[in-house]
Each structure stands twice: as structure tokens, then as C-alpha cells.
mmCIF file of C-alpha atoms in Angstrom:
data_model
loop_
_atom_site.group_PDB
_atom_site.id
_atom_site.type_symbol
_atom_site.label_atom_id
_atom_site.label_comp_id
_atom_site.label_asym_id
_atom_site.label_seq_id
_atom_site.Cartn_x
_atom_site.Cartn_y
_atom_site.Cartn_z
ATOM 1 C CA UNK M 1 -0.297 -0.049 0.086
ATOM 2 C CA UNK M 2 1.462 3.205 -0.802
ATOM 3 C CA UNK M 3 2.142 6.033 2.193
ATOM 4 C CA UNK M 4 -0.846 8.010 0.470
ATOM 5 C CA UNK M 5 -3.293 5.302 0.732
ATOM 6 C CA UNK M 6 -2.107 4.354 4.319
ATOM 7 C CA UNK M 7 -2.671 7.931 5.078
ATOM 8 C CA UNK M 8 -6.211 7.897 3.295
ATOM 9 C CA UNK M 9 -7.143 5.004 5.155
ATOM 10 C CA UNK M 10 -6.012 5.477 8.366
ATOM 11 C CA UNK M 11 -6.296 9.584 8.576
ATOM 12 C CA UNK M 12 -8.842 9.947 11.720
ATOM 13 C CA UNK M 13 -7.210 7.810 13.590
ATOM 14 C CA UNK M 14 -3.567 8.973 12.408
ATOM 15 C CA UNK M 15 -4.791 12.484 13.630
ATOM 16 C CA UNK M 16 -6.158 11.173 16.945
ATOM 17 C CA UNK M 17 -2.668 9.580 17.476
ATOM 18 C CA UNK M 18 -0.835 12.345 17.216
ATOM 19 C CA UNK M 19 -2.933 15.192 19.169
ATOM 20 C CA UNK M 20 -3.172 12.423 22.031
ATOM 21 C CA UNK M 21 0.551 11.165 22.024
ATOM 22 C CA UNK M 22 -1.101 7.556 22.283
ATOM 23 C CA UNK M 23 -1.558 5.102 19.163
ATOM 24 C CA UNK M 24 -5.266 4.467 18.349
ATOM 25 C CA UNK M 25 -7.451 3.812 15.640
ATOM 26 C CA UNK M 26 -10.640 6.397 14.743
ATOM 27 C CA UNK M 27 -12.646 4.558 17.606
ATOM 28 C CA UNK M 28 -9.850 4.552 20.371
ATOM 29 C CA UNK M 29 -9.137 1.395 19.969
ATOM 30 C CA UNK M 30 -5.250 1.056 20.878
ATOM 31 C CA UNK M 31 -3.411 0.101 18.085
ATOM 32 C CA UNK M 32 0.688 -0.712 17.932
ATOM 33 C CA UNK M 33 3.171 1.873 17.034
ATOM 34 C CA UNK M 34 4.256 -0.051 14.162
ATOM 35 C CA UNK M 35 3.499 0.410 10.767
ATOM 36 C CA UNK M 36 0.084 0.119 9.255
ATOM 37 C CA UNK M 37 0.576 -2.292 7.095
ATOM 38 C CA UNK M 38 2.403 -4.238 9.818
ATOM 39 C CA UNK M 39 -0.880 -3.461 12.267
ATOM 40 C CA UNK M 40 -3.037 -4.450 9.309
ATOM 41 C CA UNK M 41 -1.084 -7.986 9.048
ATOM 42 C CA UNK M 42 -1.471 -8.321 12.919
ATOM 43 C CA UNK M 43 -5.271 -8.024 12.795
ATOM 44 C CA UNK M 44 -5.648 -10.431 9.905
ATOM 45 C CA UNK M 45 -3.115 -13.025 11.260
ATOM 46 C CA UNK M 46 -3.600 -12.788 15.462
ATOM 47 C CA UNK M 47 -5.463 -16.256 17.306
ATOM 48 C CA UNK M 48 -6.899 -16.591 20.543
ATOM 49 C CA UNK M 49 -4.367 -20.011 20.417
ATOM 50 C CA UNK M 50 -1.191 -17.384 20.068
ATOM 51 C CA UNK M 51 0.847 -16.323 22.964
ATOM 52 C CA UNK M 52 3.199 -12.763 22.703
ATOM 53 C CA UNK M 53 5.915 -11.103 24.741
ATOM 54 C CA UNK M 54 6.923 -8.064 24.289
ATOM 55 C CA UNK M 55 9.820 -5.897 25.042
ATOM 56 C CA UNK M 56 7.937 -2.434 26.259
ATOM 57 C CA UNK M 57 4.621 -2.096 27.045
ATOM 58 C CA UNK M 58 1.926 0.308 25.411
ATOM 59 C CA UNK M 59 -0.606 0.262 23.110
ATOM 60 C CA UNK M 60 0.423 -2.458 21.733
ATOM 61 C CA UNK M 61 -0.572 -4.528 25.060
ATOM 62 C CA UNK M 62 -3.734 -3.505 24.829
ATOM 63 C CA UNK M 63 -4.031 -4.373 21.134
ATOM 64 C CA UNK M 64 -2.362 -7.460 21.654
ATOM 65 C CA UNK M 65 -4.657 -8.389 24.946
ATOM 66 C CA UNK M 66 -7.579 -8.322 22.744
ATOM 67 C CA UNK M 67 -6.318 -10.614 20.302
ATOM 68 C CA UNK M 68 -4.071 -13.398 21.689
ATOM 69 C CA UNK M 69 -4.244 -15.763 24.368
ATOM 70 C CA UNK M 70 -1.963 -14.392 26.643
ATOM 71 C CA UNK M 71 0.359 -11.439 26.873
ATOM 72 C CA UNK M 72 3.958 -11.489 28.881
ATOM 73 C CA UNK M 73 4.869 -7.647 28.728
ATOM 74 C CA UNK M 74 8.346 -6.067 30.134
ATOM 75 C CA UNK M 75 8.637 -2.375 30.586
ATOM 76 C CA UNK M 76 11.661 -0.447 32.355
ATOM 77 C CA UNK M 77 9.786 2.903 32.990
ATOM 78 C CA UNK M 78 7.261 3.072 36.435
ATOM 79 C CA UNK M 79 5.292 6.363 34.881
ATOM 80 C CA UNK M 80 4.170 4.196 31.460
ATOM 81 C CA UNK M 81 4.001 0.526 33.116
ATOM 82 C CA UNK M 82 1.377 2.201 35.893
ATOM 83 C CA UNK M 83 -0.689 4.068 32.395
ATOM 84 C CA UNK M 84 -1.083 0.581 30.833
ATOM 85 C CA UNK M 85 -1.719 -1.110 34.034
ATOM 86 C CA UNK M 86 -4.598 1.413 33.952
ATOM 87 C CA UNK M 87 -6.232 1.226 30.508
ATOM 88 C CA UNK M 88 -5.887 -2.839 30.818
ATOM 89 C CA UNK M 89 -8.581 -4.647 30.902
ATOM 90 C CA UNK M 90 -8.228 -8.167 29.953
ATOM 91 C CA UNK M 91 -6.695 -10.712 32.666
ATOM 92 C CA UNK M 92 -5.067 -12.913 30.025
ATOM 93 C CA UNK M 93 -1.481 -10.143 30.217
ATOM 94 C CA UNK M 94 0.829 -10.583 32.516
ATOM 95 C CA UNK M 95 3.226 -6.651 33.338
ATOM 96 C CA UNK M 96 6.328 -7.295 34.767
ATOM 97 C CA UNK M 97 8.365 -4.157 35.289
ATOM 98 C CA UNK M 98 12.209 -3.739 35.441
ATOM 99 C CA UNK M 99 13.539 -0.396 36.561
ATOM 100 C CA UNK M 100 16.915 -1.355 36.764
ATOM 101 C CA UNK M 101 17.101 -4.142 34.121
ATOM 102 C CA UNK M 102 19.159 -1.828 32.082
ATOM 103 C CA UNK M 103 21.148 -2.339 33.231
ATOM 104 C CA UNK M 104 22.211 -5.997 34.264
ATOM 105 C CA UNK M 105 21.544 -8.835 31.477
ATOM 106 C CA UNK M 106 17.672 -9.703 33.375
ATOM 107 C CA UNK M 107 16.174 -7.361 30.650
ATOM 108 C CA UNK M 108 17.383 -9.080 27.294
ATOM 109 C CA UNK M 109 17.593 -12.712 29.032
ATOM 110 C CA UNK M 110 14.162 -12.204 30.251
ATOM 111 C CA UNK M 111 12.289 -13.969 27.522
ATOM 112 C CA UNK M 112 14.693 -16.520 27.625
ATOM 113 C CA UNK M 113 13.837 -17.352 30.945
ATOM 114 C CA UNK M 114 10.749 -16.803 31.326
ATOM 115 C CA UNK M 115 10.055 -21.139 31.079
ATOM 116 C CA UNK M 116 7.530 -20.573 28.475
ATOM 117 C CA UNK M 117 7.346 -20.503 24.634
ATOM 118 C CA UNK M 118 6.115 -17.647 22.086
ATOM 119 C CA UNK M 119 4.396 -17.591 18.834
ATOM 120 C CA UNK M 120 5.430 -13.546 18.712
ATOM 121 C CA UNK M 121 8.513 -11.883 20.670
ATOM 122 C CA UNK M 122 7.985 -7.825 19.854
ATOM 123 C CA UNK M 123 11.518 -5.821 20.389
ATOM 124 C CA UNK M 124 10.316 -2.385 20.796
ATOM 125 C CA UNK M 125 12.463 -0.935 23.893
ATOM 126 C CA UNK M 126 16.277 -0.562 23.982
ATOM 127 C CA UNK M 127 19.268 -3.271 24.118
ATOM 128 C CA UNK M 128 17.071 -4.318 20.673
ATOM 129 C CA UNK M 129 19.571 -6.045 19.924
ATOM 130 C CA UNK M 130 20.571 -8.482 22.767
ATOM 131 C CA UNK M 131 16.878 -8.922 22.950
ATOM 132 C CA UNK M 132 16.639 -10.184 19.715
ATOM 133 C CA UNK M 133 19.482 -12.585 19.992
ATOM 134 C CA UNK M 134 18.607 -13.906 23.668
ATOM 135 C CA UNK M 135 14.762 -14.280 23.141
ATOM 136 C CA UNK M 136 15.777 -16.944 19.891
ATOM 137 C CA UNK M 137 15.379 -19.197 22.484
ATOM 138 C CA UNK M 138 12.111 -17.993 23.671
ATOM 139 C CA UNK M 139 10.356 -18.901 19.854
ATOM 140 C CA UNK M 140 7.769 -21.566 19.227
ATOM 141 C CA UNK M 141 8.909 -23.529 15.730
ATOM 142 C CA UNK M 142 7.566 -20.912 13.309
ATOM 143 C CA UNK M 143 7.495 -18.402 15.824
ATOM 144 C CA UNK M 144 8.099 -14.803 14.890
ATOM 145 C CA UNK M 145 10.317 -11.998 16.299
ATOM 146 C CA UNK M 146 8.641 -8.531 15.529
ATOM 147 C CA UNK M 147 11.497 -5.851 15.063
ATOM 148 C CA UNK M 148 10.062 -2.287 14.903
ATOM 149 C CA UNK M 149 11.883 0.982 13.663
ATOM 150 C CA UNK M 150 13.403 -1.498 11.858
ATOM 151 C CA UNK M 151 14.817 1.097 9.693
ATOM 152 C CA UNK M 152 17.581 2.271 11.593
ATOM 153 C CA UNK M 153 21.031 1.633 10.464
ATOM 154 C CA UNK M 154 21.999 0.328 14.022
ATOM 155 C CA UNK M 155 19.663 -2.552 13.376
ATOM 156 C CA UNK M 156 21.586 -4.106 11.032
ATOM 157 C CA UNK M 157 23.650 -6.488 12.821
ATOM 158 C CA UNK M 158 20.009 -7.711 13.913
ATOM 159 C CA UNK M 159 19.291 -8.419 10.138
ATOM 160 C CA UNK M 160 22.632 -9.891 9.591
ATOM 161 C CA UNK M 161 21.717 -12.158 12.332
ATOM 162 C CA UNK M 162 18.443 -13.718 12.111
ATOM 163 C CA UNK M 163 19.730 -14.165 7.923
ATOM 164 C CA UNK M 164 22.671 -16.361 9.634
ATOM 165 C CA UNK M 165 19.985 -18.425 11.218
ATOM 166 C CA UNK M 166 17.820 -18.954 7.868
ATOM 167 C CA UNK M 167 14.756 -16.587 9.342
ATOM 168 C CA UNK M 168 12.090 -15.477 6.357
ATOM 169 C CA UNK M 169 12.540 -11.774 6.976
ATOM 170 C CA UNK M 170 9.609 -9.298 5.993
ATOM 171 C CA UNK M 171 9.087 -5.588 5.868
ATOM 172 C CA UNK M 172 6.277 -3.549 6.603
ATOM 173 C CA UNK M 173 7.449 -0.066 5.327
ATOM 174 C CA UNK M 174 4.996 3.061 5.843
ATOM 175 C CA UNK M 175 3.324 5.498 8.385
ATOM 176 C CA UNK M 176 2.585 4.677 11.659
ATOM 177 C CA UNK M 177 0.033 6.493 14.153
ATOM 178 C CA UNK M 178 0.452 9.814 14.560
ATOM 179 C CA UNK M 179 4.037 9.439 13.197
ATOM 180 C CA UNK M 180 5.716 11.757 11.355
ATOM 181 C CA UNK M 181 8.373 10.034 9.891
ATOM 182 C CA UNK M 182 8.297 6.857 7.340
ATOM 183 C CA UNK M 183 9.308 3.666 9.264
ATOM 184 C CA UNK M 184 9.670 0.112 8.859
ATOM 185 C CA UNK M 185 8.332 -3.160 11.342
ATOM 186 C CA UNK M 186 10.345 -5.912 9.923
ATOM 187 C CA UNK M 187 8.890 -9.561 11.136
ATOM 188 C CA UNK M 188 11.447 -12.307 11.512
ATOM 189 C CA UNK M 189 9.816 -15.640 11.220
ATOM 190 C CA UNK M 190 11.626 -19.102 11.859
ATOM 191 C CA UNK M 191 11.381 -21.453 9.634
ATOM 192 C CA UNK M 192 9.750 -24.934 10.120
#
């Protein structure tokens, strides 16, 4: 979908997200701060059988909680953690706060140490390379790691890491709710 078409299709939600500083659609329903093509893909393909882990909670936590069996989320900012905790209505969500997580390896190893496997692991936080490489062990067979803001050059080594392990790569380029820049969201899917 072309950028102009993405905006036309989503403009009232985009404007609302921009004004309120919270990613949402035209009805106020939470959306991940990913590109619209990535959001559309998830809306069509997520099921109540899926289990999700995410580094960095937010509107995406609310979005996934309505669509999947279980979501485990890890956040480092207490204020943001409290905002999402207050908005969250679904009971299938495990929110974790790790304020000192960026100073030790516990943060990037959290998914791996959950003693659980996930269908999707979303990486939209700091320490993205470490989170990606350590989370591979927490994926179910055929699972997907989603890297948001993947257009950034400093994430190229993540692409190399997954290419070396023969993961399928799918890019979703475009605009995101309320964002003034073009961005990319990349899905790395483990081959069965």
C-alpha cells in the first residue's frame, strides 16, 4: 500500500494518535506504534491461540491483549507501566516492571527465562540486539520476532543475525499512527 493510501485509509486515527500522543484508531482502540501495513497483517493473522511476549509495553499491549491467548510484557519506565496497567481490562496479560533492567542482563534475558515459548516476540525497547539474540530460545517452532523501527541503521546486525539462522524476513514499510516520519517494521519468522 502506498504512503498516501495508508494515510487516507487511517487519517482520523492518525490525527487522534498525533494529538493525544497515544497510538489508536479512529474509534480510540489501541494500536501498536508499528506501521499500518504491519498492524493490518497482525489484525488479520492473530488468533486466540497465540501467546505473545513484548519488550516495552504500551498501546501494543492493549491491542494484543484483545486478540491473543496470553501476553507477557516487560517495561522499564514506571510511569508508562502504570498508565498501561490502569487502561488494561483483559485478564490474559502479565505486566512486568524492571526499572533497573537496562543495567544488567536480566532485561534482555527475560523472555528466555520465562520457561515458556511464544508465537510472537515484539522488540520495541532499548537493547534491541541483545533482546533479539537472547529471545530466539523463547520462540515456538515457526514463531516470529517483530522488530519495530527496523529502518534504523544501527539495527543492521539484527538482520544479519536472523539471516545467518535462515529466518524468513518480511518488511512492512510505511507510516505509523501519529508519527511524522516513514518507518519500517520487520517480521523475522523461524522456518519450520
